[in-house]
């Protein structure tokens, strides 16, 4: 089992910054990738950024150049530095981890943290 706990959300003015954290506990050695998703009211959950244990990083076009995903060496914690925030970034942000074991691949999710960008 894997547990994910997000933190760092809040209210910020347009153009401001926030840093989200996601701490993983449990079978962390089996984590293949971790990432961030978000869901705005009335919309489907969408992918934001992903980082793999081997290093490759990818971003959704909507956040490229503004958001940066990073991790600690052990892949126990990931971060999302969000700069130049826009009202359309308002959403609940979820941490995701993909675990690969000899029996299969599994998705784990955190409980989510609210990010509100408003003046």
PDB file of C-alpha atoms in Angstrom:
ATOM      1  CA  UNK A   1       0.000   0.000   0.000  1.00  0.00           C
ATOM      2  CA  UNK A   2       0.992   3.583  -0.557  1.00  0.00           C
ATOM      3  CA  UNK A   3      -0.277   6.719   1.157  1.00  0.00           C
ATOM      4  CA  UNK A   4      -0.024  10.178  -0.369  1.00  0.00           C
ATOM      5  CA  UNK A   5      -0.537  13.390   1.573  1.00  0.00           C
ATOM      6  CA  UNK A   6      -0.625  16.764  -0.170  1.00  0.00           C
ATOM      7  CA  UNK A   7      -0.055  20.147   1.404  1.00  0.00           C
ATOM      8  CA  UNK A   8       0.579  23.725   0.398  1.00  0.00           C
ATOM      9  CA  UNK A   9      -2.647  24.807  -1.224  1.00  0.00           C
ATOM     10  CA  UNK A  10      -4.362  28.074  -0.481  1.00  0.00           C
ATOM     11  CA  UNK A  11      -5.606  31.389  -1.787  1.00  0.00           C
ATOM     12  CA  UNK A  12      -3.290  33.490  -3.924  1.00  0.00           C
ATOM     13  CA  UNK A  13      -3.703  36.544  -6.114  1.00  0.00           C
ATOM     14  CA  UNK A  14      -3.211  36.322  -9.894  1.00  0.00           C
ATOM     15  CA  UNK A  15       0.469  36.437 -10.723  1.00  0.00           C
ATOM     16  CA  UNK A  16       1.397  34.952  -7.370  1.00  0.00           C
ATOM     17  CA  UNK A  17       3.119  31.701  -6.462  1.00  0.00           C
ATOM     18  CA  UNK A  18       2.409  28.599  -4.423  1.00  0.00           C
ATOM     19  CA  UNK A  19       4.376  25.453  -3.720  1.00  0.00           C
ATOM     20  CA  UNK A  20       2.587  22.146  -3.287  1.00  0.00           C
ATOM     21  CA  UNK A  21       4.129  19.117  -1.619  1.00  0.00           C
ATOM     22  CA  UNK A  22       3.168  15.461  -1.726  1.00  0.00           C
ATOM     23  CA  UNK A  23       4.668  13.061   0.780  1.00  0.00           C
ATOM     24  CA  UNK A  24       4.510   9.344   0.066  1.00  0.00           C
ATOM     25  CA  UNK A  25       4.710   6.593   2.658  1.00  0.00           C
ATOM     26  CA  UNK A  26       4.484   2.831   2.421  1.00  0.00           C
ATOM     27  CA  UNK A  27       5.884   0.912  -0.557  1.00  0.00           C
ATOM     28  CA  UNK A  28       7.796   3.927  -1.853  1.00  0.00           C
ATOM     29  CA  UNK A  29      10.576   1.797  -3.345  1.00  0.00           C
ATOM     30  CA  UNK A  30       8.082   0.522  -5.939  1.00  0.00           C
ATOM     31  CA  UNK A  31       7.071   3.964  -7.160  1.00  0.00           C
ATOM     32  CA  UNK A  32       7.646   4.316 -10.899  1.00  0.00           C
ATOM     33  CA  UNK A  33       6.303   7.827 -11.354  1.00  0.00           C
ATOM     34  CA  UNK A  34       4.579  10.591  -9.454  1.00  0.00           C
ATOM     35  CA  UNK A  35       2.620  13.499 -10.721  1.00  0.00           C
ATOM     36  CA  UNK A  36       0.053  16.184 -10.213  1.00  0.00           C
ATOM     37  CA  UNK A  37      -3.484  16.365 -11.550  1.00  0.00           C
ATOM     38  CA  UNK A  38      -6.150  18.984 -11.001  1.00  0.00           C
ATOM     39  CA  UNK A  39      -9.905  19.219 -11.168  1.00  0.00           C
ATOM     40  CA  UNK A  40     -11.775  22.475 -11.479  1.00  0.00           C
ATOM     41  CA  UNK A  41     -15.475  22.738 -10.591  1.00  0.00           C
ATOM     42  CA  UNK A  42     -17.627  21.204 -13.299  1.00  0.00           C
ATOM     43  CA  UNK A  43     -14.630  19.893 -15.228  1.00  0.00           C
ATOM     44  CA  UNK A  44     -12.886  16.579 -15.576  1.00  0.00           C
ATOM     45  CA  UNK A  45      -9.650  15.858 -13.764  1.00  0.00           C
ATOM     46  CA  UNK A  46      -6.681  16.788 -15.944  1.00  0.00           C
ATOM     47  CA  UNK A  47      -3.014  15.941 -15.884  1.00  0.00           C
ATOM     48  CA  UNK A  48      -0.621  18.761 -14.938  1.00  0.00           C
ATOM     49  CA  UNK A  49       2.894  17.356 -14.576  1.00  0.00           C
ATOM     50  CA  UNK A  50       4.678  14.053 -14.127  1.00  0.00           C
ATOM     51  CA  UNK A  51       8.134  12.948 -13.042  1.00  0.00           C
ATOM     52  CA  UNK A  52       9.513   9.443 -13.243  1.00  0.00           C
ATOM     53  CA  UNK A  53      12.055   7.718 -11.060  1.00  0.00           C
ATOM     54  CA  UNK A  54      14.451   7.674 -14.043  1.00  0.00           C
ATOM     55  CA  UNK A  55      14.141  11.415 -14.419  1.00  0.00           C
ATOM     56  CA  UNK A  56      11.948  12.313 -17.428  1.00  0.00           C
ATOM     57  CA  UNK A  57       9.564  15.151 -16.748  1.00  0.00           C
ATOM     58  CA  UNK A  58       6.539  16.278 -18.705  1.00  0.00           C
ATOM     59  CA  UNK A  59       4.122  19.179 -18.350  1.00  0.00           C
ATOM     60  CA  UNK A  60       0.712  19.967 -19.734  1.00  0.00           C
ATOM     61  CA  UNK A  61       0.888  22.776 -22.275  1.00  0.00           C
ATOM     62  CA  UNK A  62      -1.277  24.976 -20.054  1.00  0.00           C
ATOM     63  CA  UNK A  63       1.377  25.110 -17.318  1.00  0.00           C
ATOM     64  CA  UNK A  64       4.665  24.903 -19.267  1.00  0.00           C
ATOM     65  CA  UNK A  65       7.032  27.673 -18.293  1.00  0.00           C
ATOM     66  CA  UNK A  66       5.054  28.488 -15.136  1.00  0.00           C
ATOM     67  CA  UNK A  67       5.038  25.274 -13.093  1.00  0.00           C
ATOM     68  CA  UNK A  68       7.999  23.148 -12.063  1.00  0.00           C
ATOM     69  CA  UNK A  69       7.781  19.618 -10.696  1.00  0.00           C
ATOM     70  CA  UNK A  70      10.625  18.237  -8.624  1.00  0.00           C
ATOM     71  CA  UNK A  71      11.347  15.395  -6.233  1.00  0.00           C
ATOM     72  CA  UNK A  72      13.679  14.335  -3.482  1.00  0.00           C
ATOM     73  CA  UNK A  73      16.330  11.736  -4.230  1.00  0.00           C
ATOM     74  CA  UNK A  74      14.381   8.907  -2.653  1.00  0.00           C
ATOM     75  CA  UNK A  75      11.199   9.707  -4.601  1.00  0.00           C
ATOM     76  CA  UNK A  76       9.345   9.976  -1.289  1.00  0.00           C
ATOM     77  CA  UNK A  77       8.268  13.561  -1.793  1.00  0.00           C
ATOM     78  CA  UNK A  78       7.435  15.591  -4.852  1.00  0.00           C
ATOM     79  CA  UNK A  79       6.805  19.282  -5.201  1.00  0.00           C
ATOM     80  CA  UNK A  80       4.983  21.531  -7.601  1.00  0.00           C
ATOM     81  CA  UNK A  81       6.240  25.094  -7.747  1.00  0.00           C
ATOM     82  CA  UNK A  82       3.532  27.187  -9.341  1.00  0.00           C
ATOM     83  CA  UNK A  83       4.438  30.672 -10.536  1.00  0.00           C
ATOM     84  CA  UNK A  84       2.524  33.306 -12.489  1.00  0.00           C
ATOM     85  CA  UNK A  85      -0.726  31.770 -11.317  1.00  0.00           C
ATOM     86  CA  UNK A  86      -3.898  32.532 -13.249  1.00  0.00           C
ATOM     87  CA  UNK A  87      -7.553  32.338 -12.188  1.00  0.00           C
ATOM     88  CA  UNK A  88      -7.926  29.353 -14.515  1.00  0.00           C
ATOM     89  CA  UNK A  89      -5.420  27.463 -12.368  1.00  0.00           C
ATOM     90  CA  UNK A  90      -8.042  27.357  -9.621  1.00  0.00           C
ATOM     91  CA  UNK A  91      -8.765  23.705  -8.851  1.00  0.00           C
ATOM     92  CA  UNK A  92      -8.291  20.902  -6.401  1.00  0.00           C
ATOM     93  CA  UNK A  93      -4.804  19.537  -7.010  1.00  0.00           C
ATOM     94  CA  UNK A  94      -4.237  15.809  -6.548  1.00  0.00           C
ATOM     95  CA  UNK A  95      -1.014  13.927  -6.164  1.00  0.00           C
ATOM     96  CA  UNK A  96      -0.749  10.651  -8.072  1.00  0.00           C
ATOM     97  CA  UNK A  97       1.726   7.809  -7.850  1.00  0.00           C
ATOM     98  CA  UNK A  98       2.115   4.828 -10.151  1.00  0.00           C
ATOM     99  CA  UNK A  99       3.487   1.764  -8.424  1.00  0.00           C
ATOM    100  CA  UNK A 100       4.932  -1.125 -10.403  1.00  0.00           C
ATOM    101  CA  UNK A 101       5.214  -4.555  -8.799  1.00  0.00           C
ATOM    102  CA  UNK A 102       5.726  -8.049 -10.129  1.00  0.00           C
ATOM    103  CA  UNK A 103       1.938  -8.536 -10.184  1.00  0.00           C
ATOM    104  CA  UNK A 104       0.992  -5.347 -11.933  1.00  0.00           C
ATOM    105  CA  UNK A 105       0.787  -1.574 -11.998  1.00  0.00           C
ATOM    106  CA  UNK A 106      -1.354   0.416  -9.574  1.00  0.00           C
ATOM    107  CA  UNK A 107      -2.492   4.024  -9.217  1.00  0.00           C
ATOM    108  CA  UNK A 108      -2.629   5.814  -5.881  1.00  0.00           C
ATOM    109  CA  UNK A 109      -4.146   9.219  -5.143  1.00  0.00           C
ATOM    110  CA  UNK A 110      -3.902  11.782  -2.412  1.00  0.00           C
ATOM    111  CA  UNK A 111      -6.896  13.506  -0.880  1.00  0.00           C
ATOM    112  CA  UNK A 112      -6.341  16.728  -2.796  1.00  0.00           C
ATOM    113  CA  UNK A 113      -5.498  20.290  -1.846  1.00  0.00           C
ATOM    114  CA  UNK A 114      -7.437  23.369  -2.931  1.00  0.00           C
ATOM    115  CA  UNK A 115      -5.701  26.090  -4.920  1.00  0.00           C
ATOM    116  CA  UNK A 116      -7.685  29.275  -5.477  1.00  0.00           C
ATOM    117  CA  UNK A 117      -6.342  32.095  -7.627  1.00  0.00           C
ATOM    118  CA  UNK A 118      -8.418  35.199  -7.144  1.00  0.00           C
ATOM    119  CA  UNK A 119      -8.075  38.898  -6.450  1.00  0.00           C
TER     120      UNK A 119
END
